[in-house]
Tab-separated table of C-alpha atoms in Angstrom:
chain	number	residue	atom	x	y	z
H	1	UNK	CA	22.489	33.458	14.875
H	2	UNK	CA	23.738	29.567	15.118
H	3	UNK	CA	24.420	27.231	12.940
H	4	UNK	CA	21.369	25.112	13.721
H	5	UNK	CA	19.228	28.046	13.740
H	6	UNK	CA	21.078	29.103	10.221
H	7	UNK	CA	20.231	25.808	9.167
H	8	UNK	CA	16.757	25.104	9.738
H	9	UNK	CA	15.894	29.079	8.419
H	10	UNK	CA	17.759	27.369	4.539
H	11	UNK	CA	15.492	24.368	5.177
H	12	UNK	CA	12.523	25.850	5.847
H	13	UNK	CA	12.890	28.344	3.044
H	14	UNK	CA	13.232	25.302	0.294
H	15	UNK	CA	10.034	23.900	1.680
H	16	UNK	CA	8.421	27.268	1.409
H	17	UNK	CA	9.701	27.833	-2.002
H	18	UNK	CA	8.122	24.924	-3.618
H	19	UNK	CA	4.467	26.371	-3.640
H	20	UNK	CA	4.318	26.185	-7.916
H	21	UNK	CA	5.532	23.018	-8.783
H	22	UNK	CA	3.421	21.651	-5.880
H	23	UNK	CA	0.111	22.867	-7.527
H	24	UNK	CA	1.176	21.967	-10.990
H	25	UNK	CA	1.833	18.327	-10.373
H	26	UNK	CA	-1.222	18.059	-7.425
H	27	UNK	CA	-3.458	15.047	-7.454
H	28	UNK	CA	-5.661	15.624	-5.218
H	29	UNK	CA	-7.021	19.032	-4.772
H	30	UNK	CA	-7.668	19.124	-1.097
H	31	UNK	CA	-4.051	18.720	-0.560
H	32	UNK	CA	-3.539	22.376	0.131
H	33	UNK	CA	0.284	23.514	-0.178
H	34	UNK	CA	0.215	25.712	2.810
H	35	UNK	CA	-0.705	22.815	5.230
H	36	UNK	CA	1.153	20.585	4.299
H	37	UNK	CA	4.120	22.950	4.216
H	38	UNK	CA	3.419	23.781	8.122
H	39	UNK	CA	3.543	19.589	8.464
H	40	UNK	CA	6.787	19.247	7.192
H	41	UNK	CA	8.557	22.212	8.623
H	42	UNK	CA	7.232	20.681	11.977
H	43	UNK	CA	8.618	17.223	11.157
H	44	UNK	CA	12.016	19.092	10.374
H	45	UNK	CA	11.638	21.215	13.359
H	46	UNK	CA	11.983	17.978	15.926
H	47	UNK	CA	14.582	16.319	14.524
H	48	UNK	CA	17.802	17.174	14.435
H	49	UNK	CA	19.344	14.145	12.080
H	50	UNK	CA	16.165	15.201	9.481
H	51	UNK	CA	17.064	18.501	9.426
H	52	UNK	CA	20.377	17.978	8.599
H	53	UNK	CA	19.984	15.711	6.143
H	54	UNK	CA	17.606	17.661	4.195
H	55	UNK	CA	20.092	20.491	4.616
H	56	UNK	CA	23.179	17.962	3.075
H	57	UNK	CA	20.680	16.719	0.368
H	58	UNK	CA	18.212	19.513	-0.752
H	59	UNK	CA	16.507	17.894	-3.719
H	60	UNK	CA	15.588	14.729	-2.015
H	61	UNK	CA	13.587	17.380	0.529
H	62	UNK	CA	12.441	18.938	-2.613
H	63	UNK	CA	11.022	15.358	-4.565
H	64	UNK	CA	9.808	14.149	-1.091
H	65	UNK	CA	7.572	17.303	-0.621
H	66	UNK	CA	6.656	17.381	-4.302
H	67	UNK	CA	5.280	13.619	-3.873
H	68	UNK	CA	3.081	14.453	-1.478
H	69	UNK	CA	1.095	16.719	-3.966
H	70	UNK	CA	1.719	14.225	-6.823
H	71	UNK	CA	0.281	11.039	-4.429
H	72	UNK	CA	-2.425	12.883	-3.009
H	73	UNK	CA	-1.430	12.800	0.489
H	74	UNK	CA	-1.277	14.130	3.897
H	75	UNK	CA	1.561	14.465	5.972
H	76	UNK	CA	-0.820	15.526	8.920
H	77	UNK	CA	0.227	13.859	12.056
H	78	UNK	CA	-3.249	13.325	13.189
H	79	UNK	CA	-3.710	11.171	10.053
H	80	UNK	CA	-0.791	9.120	10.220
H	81	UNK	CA	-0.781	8.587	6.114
H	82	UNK	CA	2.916	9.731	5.676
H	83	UNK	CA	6.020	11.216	7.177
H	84	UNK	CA	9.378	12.519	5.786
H	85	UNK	CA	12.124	10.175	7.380
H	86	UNK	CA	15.723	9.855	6.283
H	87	UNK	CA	17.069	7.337	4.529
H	88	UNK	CA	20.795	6.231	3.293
H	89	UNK	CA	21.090	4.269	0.414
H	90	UNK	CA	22.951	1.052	-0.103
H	91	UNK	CA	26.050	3.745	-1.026
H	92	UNK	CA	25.727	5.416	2.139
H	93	UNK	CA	24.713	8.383	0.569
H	94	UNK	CA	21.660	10.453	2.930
H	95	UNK	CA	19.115	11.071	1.904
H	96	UNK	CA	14.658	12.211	2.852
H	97	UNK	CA	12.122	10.135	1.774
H	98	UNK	CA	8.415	10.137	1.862
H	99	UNK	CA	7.743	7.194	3.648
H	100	UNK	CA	3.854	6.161	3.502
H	101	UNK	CA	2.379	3.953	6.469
H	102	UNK	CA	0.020	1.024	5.704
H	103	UNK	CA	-3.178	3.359	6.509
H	104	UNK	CA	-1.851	6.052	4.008
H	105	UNK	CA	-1.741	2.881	1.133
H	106	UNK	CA	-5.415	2.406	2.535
H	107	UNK	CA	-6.340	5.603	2.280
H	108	UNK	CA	-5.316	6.431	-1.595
H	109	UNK	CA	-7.162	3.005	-2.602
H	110	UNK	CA	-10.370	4.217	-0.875
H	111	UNK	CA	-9.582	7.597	-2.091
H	112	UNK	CA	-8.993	6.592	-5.821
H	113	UNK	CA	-12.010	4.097	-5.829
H	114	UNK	CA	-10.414	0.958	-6.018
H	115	UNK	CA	-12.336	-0.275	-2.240
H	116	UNK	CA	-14.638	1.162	-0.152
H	117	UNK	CA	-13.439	0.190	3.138
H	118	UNK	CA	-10.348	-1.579	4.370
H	119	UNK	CA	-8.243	-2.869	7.349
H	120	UNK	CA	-5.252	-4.407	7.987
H	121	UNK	CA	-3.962	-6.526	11.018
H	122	UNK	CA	-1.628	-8.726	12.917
H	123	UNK	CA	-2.037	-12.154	14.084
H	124	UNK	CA	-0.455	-13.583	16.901
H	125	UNK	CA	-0.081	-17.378	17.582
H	126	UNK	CA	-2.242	-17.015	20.534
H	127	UNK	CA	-4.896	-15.352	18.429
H	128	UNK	CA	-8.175	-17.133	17.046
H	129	UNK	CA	-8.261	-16.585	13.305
H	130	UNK	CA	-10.581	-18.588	10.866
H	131	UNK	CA	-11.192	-17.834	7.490
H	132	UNK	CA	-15.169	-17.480	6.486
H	133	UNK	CA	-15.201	-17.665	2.646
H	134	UNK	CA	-14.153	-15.829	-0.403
H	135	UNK	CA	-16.766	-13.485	-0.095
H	136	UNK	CA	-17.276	-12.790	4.037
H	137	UNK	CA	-14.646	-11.209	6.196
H	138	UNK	CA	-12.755	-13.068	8.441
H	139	UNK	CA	-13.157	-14.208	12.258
H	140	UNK	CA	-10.324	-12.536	14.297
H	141	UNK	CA	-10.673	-12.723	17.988
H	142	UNK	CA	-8.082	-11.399	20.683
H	143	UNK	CA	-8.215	-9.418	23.546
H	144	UNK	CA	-7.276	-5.777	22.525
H	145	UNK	CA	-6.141	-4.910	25.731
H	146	UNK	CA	-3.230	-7.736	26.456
H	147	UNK	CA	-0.056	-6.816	25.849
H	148	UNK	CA	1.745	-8.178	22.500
H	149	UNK	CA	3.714	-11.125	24.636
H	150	UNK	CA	0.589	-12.415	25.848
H	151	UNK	CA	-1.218	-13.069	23.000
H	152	UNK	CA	2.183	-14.484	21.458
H	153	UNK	CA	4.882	-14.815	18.552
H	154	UNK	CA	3.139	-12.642	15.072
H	155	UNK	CA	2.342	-15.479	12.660
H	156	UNK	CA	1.106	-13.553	9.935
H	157	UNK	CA	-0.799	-10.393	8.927
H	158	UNK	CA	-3.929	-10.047	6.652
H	159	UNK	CA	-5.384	-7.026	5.311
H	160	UNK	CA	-9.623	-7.343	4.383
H	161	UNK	CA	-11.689	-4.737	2.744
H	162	UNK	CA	-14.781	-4.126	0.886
H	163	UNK	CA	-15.008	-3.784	-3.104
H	164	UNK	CA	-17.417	-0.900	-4.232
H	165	UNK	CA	-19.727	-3.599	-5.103
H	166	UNK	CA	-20.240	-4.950	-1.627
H	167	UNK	CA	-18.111	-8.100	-2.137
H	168	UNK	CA	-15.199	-8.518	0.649
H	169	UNK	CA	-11.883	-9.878	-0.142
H	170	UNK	CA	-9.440	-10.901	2.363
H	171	UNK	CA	-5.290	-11.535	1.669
H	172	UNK	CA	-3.091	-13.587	4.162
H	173	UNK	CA	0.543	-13.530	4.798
H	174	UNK	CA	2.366	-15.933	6.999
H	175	UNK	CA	5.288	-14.366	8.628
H	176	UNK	CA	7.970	-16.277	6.690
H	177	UNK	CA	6.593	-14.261	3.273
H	178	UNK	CA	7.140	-11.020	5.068
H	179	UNK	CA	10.653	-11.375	6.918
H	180	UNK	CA	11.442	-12.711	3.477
H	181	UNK	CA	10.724	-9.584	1.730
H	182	UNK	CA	11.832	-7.794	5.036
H	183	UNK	CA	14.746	-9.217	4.301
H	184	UNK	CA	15.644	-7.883	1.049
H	185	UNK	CA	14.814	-4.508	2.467
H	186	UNK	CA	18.438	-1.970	1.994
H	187	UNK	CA	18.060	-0.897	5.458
H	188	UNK	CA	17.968	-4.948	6.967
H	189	UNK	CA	20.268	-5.920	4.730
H	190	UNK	CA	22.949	-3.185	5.473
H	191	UNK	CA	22.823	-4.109	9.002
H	192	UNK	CA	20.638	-0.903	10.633
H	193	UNK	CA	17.455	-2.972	10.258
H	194	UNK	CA	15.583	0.570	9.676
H	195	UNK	CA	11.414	0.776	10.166
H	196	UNK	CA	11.477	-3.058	10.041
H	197	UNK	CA	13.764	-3.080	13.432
H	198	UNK	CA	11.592	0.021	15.148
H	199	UNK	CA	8.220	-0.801	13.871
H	200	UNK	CA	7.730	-4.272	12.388
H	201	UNK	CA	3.922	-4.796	12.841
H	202	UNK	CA	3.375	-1.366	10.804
H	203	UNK	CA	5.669	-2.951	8.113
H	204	UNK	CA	4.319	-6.297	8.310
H	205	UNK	CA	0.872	-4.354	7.472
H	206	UNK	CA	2.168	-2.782	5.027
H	207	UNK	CA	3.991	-5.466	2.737
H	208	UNK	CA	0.363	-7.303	3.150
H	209	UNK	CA	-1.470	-4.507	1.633
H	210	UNK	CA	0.819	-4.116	-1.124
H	211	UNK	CA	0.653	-7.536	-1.970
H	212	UNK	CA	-3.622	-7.336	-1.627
H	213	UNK	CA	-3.290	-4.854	-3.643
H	214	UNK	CA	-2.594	-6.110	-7.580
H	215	UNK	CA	-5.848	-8.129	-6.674
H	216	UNK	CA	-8.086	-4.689	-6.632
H	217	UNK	CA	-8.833	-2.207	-9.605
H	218	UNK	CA	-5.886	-0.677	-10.943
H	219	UNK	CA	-4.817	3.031	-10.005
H	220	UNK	CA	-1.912	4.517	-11.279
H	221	UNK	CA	-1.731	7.004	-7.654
H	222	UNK	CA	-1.350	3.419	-5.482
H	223	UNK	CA	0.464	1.666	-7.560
H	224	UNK	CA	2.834	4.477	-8.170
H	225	UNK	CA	2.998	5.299	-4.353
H	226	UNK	CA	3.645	0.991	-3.914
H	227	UNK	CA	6.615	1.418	-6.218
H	228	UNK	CA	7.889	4.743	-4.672
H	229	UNK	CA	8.641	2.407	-1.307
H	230	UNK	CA	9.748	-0.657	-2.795
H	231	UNK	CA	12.397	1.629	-5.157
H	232	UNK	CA	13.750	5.123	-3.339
H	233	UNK	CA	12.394	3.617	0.553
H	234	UNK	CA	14.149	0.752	0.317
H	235	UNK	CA	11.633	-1.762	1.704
H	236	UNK	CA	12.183	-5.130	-0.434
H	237	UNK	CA	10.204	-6.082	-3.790
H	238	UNK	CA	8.998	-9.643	-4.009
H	239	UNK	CA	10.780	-11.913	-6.118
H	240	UNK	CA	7.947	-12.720	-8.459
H	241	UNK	CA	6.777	-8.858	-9.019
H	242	UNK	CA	8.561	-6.609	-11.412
H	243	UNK	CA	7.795	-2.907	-10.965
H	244	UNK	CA	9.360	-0.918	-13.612
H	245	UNK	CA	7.107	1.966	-13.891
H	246	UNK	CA	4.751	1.748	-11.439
H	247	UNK	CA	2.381	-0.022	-12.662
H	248	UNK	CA	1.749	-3.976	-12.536
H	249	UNK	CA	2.486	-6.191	-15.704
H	250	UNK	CA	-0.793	-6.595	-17.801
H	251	UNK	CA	-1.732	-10.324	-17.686
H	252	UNK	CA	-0.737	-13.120	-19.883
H	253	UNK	CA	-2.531	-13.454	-23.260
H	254	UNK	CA	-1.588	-17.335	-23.689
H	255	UNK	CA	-3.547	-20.263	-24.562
H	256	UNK	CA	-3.533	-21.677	-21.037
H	257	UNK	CA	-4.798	-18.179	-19.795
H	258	UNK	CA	-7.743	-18.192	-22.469
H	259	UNK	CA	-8.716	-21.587	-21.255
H	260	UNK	CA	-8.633	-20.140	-17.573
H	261	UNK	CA	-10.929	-17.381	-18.701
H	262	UNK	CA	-13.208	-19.937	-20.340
H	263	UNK	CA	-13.820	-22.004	-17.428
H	264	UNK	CA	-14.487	-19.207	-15.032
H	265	UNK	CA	-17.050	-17.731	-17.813
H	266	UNK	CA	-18.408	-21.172	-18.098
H	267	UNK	CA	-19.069	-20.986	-14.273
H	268	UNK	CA	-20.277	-17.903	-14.083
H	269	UNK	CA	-23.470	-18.947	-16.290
H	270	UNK	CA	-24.471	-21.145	-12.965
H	271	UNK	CA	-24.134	-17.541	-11.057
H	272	UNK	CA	-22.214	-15.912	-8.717
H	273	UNK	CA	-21.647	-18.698	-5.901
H	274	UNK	CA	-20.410	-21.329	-8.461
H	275	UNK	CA	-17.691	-18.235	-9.878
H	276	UNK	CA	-16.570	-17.582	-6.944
H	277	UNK	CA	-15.828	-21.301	-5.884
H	278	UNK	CA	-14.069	-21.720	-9.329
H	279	UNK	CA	-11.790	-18.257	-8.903
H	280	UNK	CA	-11.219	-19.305	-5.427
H	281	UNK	CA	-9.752	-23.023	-6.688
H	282	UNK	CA	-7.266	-21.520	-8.789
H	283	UNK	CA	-3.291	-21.193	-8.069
H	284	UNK	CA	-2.121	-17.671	-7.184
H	285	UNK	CA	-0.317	-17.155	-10.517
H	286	UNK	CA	-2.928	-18.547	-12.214
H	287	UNK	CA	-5.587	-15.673	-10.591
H	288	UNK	CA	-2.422	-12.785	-11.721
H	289	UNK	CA	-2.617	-14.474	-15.171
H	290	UNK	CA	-5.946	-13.792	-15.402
H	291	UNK	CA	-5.765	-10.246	-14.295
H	292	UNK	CA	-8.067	-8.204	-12.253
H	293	UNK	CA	-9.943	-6.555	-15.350
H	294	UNK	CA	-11.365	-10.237	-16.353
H	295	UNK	CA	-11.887	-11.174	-13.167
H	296	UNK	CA	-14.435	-8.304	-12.542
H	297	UNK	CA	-15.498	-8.835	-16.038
H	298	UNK	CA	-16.391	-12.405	-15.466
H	299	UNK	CA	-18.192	-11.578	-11.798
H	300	UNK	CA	-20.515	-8.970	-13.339
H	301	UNK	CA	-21.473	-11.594	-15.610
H	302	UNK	CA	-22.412	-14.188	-13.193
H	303	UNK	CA	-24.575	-11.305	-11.113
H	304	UNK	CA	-26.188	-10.676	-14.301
H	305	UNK	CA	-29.742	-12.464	-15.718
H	306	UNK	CA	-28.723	-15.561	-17.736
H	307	UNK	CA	-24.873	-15.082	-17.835
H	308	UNK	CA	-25.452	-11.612	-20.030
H	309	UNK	CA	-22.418	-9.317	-20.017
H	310	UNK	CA	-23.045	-6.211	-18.353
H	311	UNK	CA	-20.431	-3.226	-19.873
H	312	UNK	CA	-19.191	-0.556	-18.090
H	313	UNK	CA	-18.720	-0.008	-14.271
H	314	UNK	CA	-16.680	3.287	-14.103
H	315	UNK	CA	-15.527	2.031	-10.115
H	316	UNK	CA	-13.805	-0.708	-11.789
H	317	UNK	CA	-12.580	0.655	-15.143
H	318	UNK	CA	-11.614	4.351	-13.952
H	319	UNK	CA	-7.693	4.458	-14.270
H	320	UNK	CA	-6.514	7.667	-11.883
């Protein structure tokens, strides 16, 4: 028997082995073990450097297969949600990682409820993109069938989806924001420029729907899966954004903040339209110090009869 052969029969038989602890820590219960064993056996199975790094570094094959259970999600090809890839960190050490595309950070925010629908997408300088509101998707107009060059230099990326209550919200990024966060990325910085070298409008996509993404409901699974990738892939955290546990800082309880939260419930007694025009004036930080949870708060308020409060929307409060 040879050595490769030797080598991808040890491999295989840690993926195969791992059947238990995949069902115990499982998140989503249509993730069946079997399947997604087959996926990654095939993703070992045509490549050589994979397969030898999970056979130098057997527990990183181990915690990458055991995320996909505890994420709740699919390492199916066809799907495109997430792939095992190797990695080295900034000690050189190799390792595999479960690296999740842009549509598989999509996919667990539909999946966990906090959008309906969503899309993300590049912008190139010859592009015609114009903003339409806060509460209308965006005008994006390009011919899908010219090659990159023609339609010019990226200039940004934005991702837009749909809230469960039929609202839209769009997020820009100019491409300065993301080479900056490229750049802090272990891979660019190292000097083998990694996914952001090979496939930079994917990653551009990406970093734009993790940033969306502390302005949507909170789920542990997404935030958790956002914080995987910024920690053990590697791909550069923001500056202003601490992730410690996975989870995003709860908001500021200051007197500035209160006074924020005052004038957006004093707007939303003159309904929804005069809300959203005072959410949409304020700063960045000052929409993060508000938080997402006071912001929907506030929003049910103004679509309610004479500014009442109406409790209790389990799309917005659920916490997976």
């Amino acid at each position: 028997m040879s050595t490769q052969l030797k080598t991808f029969d040890s491999v295989k038989g840690i993926v195969l082995s791992l059947g238990e602890e995949f069902a115990r820590v499982c998140s989503d219960k249509s993730i069946n073990f079997n399947r997604e064993a087959g996926f990654a056996v095939q993703l070992l199975q045509e490549s050589s450097y994979l397969l030898e790094t999970a056979y130098s570094n057997p527990d990183s094959l181990r915690n990458a297969v055991v995320n996909v259970a505890a994420l709740g999600i699919s390492l199916n090809p066809a799907k495109k949600q997430a792939y095992l890839v190797p990695r080295k960190n900034k000690n050189g050490v190799k390792s595999i990682c479960l690296d999740i595309s842009y549509i598989g950070l999509l996919h667990l925010a539909q999946q966990t409820g906090a959008i309906y629908w969503g899309k993300a997408e590049i912008v190139r300088e010859r592009d015609q993109f114009r903003m339409t509101g806060l509460d209308s998707p965006p005008e994006h107009a390009f011919d899908p069938f010219a090659v990159p060059d023609d339609r010019g230099q990226v200039v940004g990326a934005y991702v837009v989806v749909k809230t469960c209550d039929g609202d839209y919200l769009t997020h820009t990024m100019p491409a300065k924001k993301i080479n900056d966060i490229r750049d802090r990325s272990e891979a660019w910085k190292s000097g083998q420029k990694g996914p952001w070298g090979t496939d930079y409008e994917e990653m551009a996509k990406k970093t734009v729907v993790k940033q969306a993404s502390k302005y949507w409901p909170h789920r542990e699974r997404l935030q958790t899966a956002i914080h995987h990738l910024d920690t053990d892939g590697g791909e550069g955290v923001e500056k202003d954004v601490t992730y410690s546990s996975g989870v995003i800082p709860e908001p500021k309880s200051d007197e500035a903040t209160k006074a924020l939260v005052a004038g957006l419930e004093e707007a939303a007694k003159s309904g929804v339209q005069a809300f959203r025009t005072a959410w949409a004036a304020l700063a960045e930080q000052q929409k993060a110090d508000v938080g997402l949870e006071e912001r929907n708060r506030i929003n049910r308020m103004a679509k309610a009869p004479q500014g009442e409060v109406i409790e209790g929307d389990a799309r917005e409060v659920e916490n997976e």
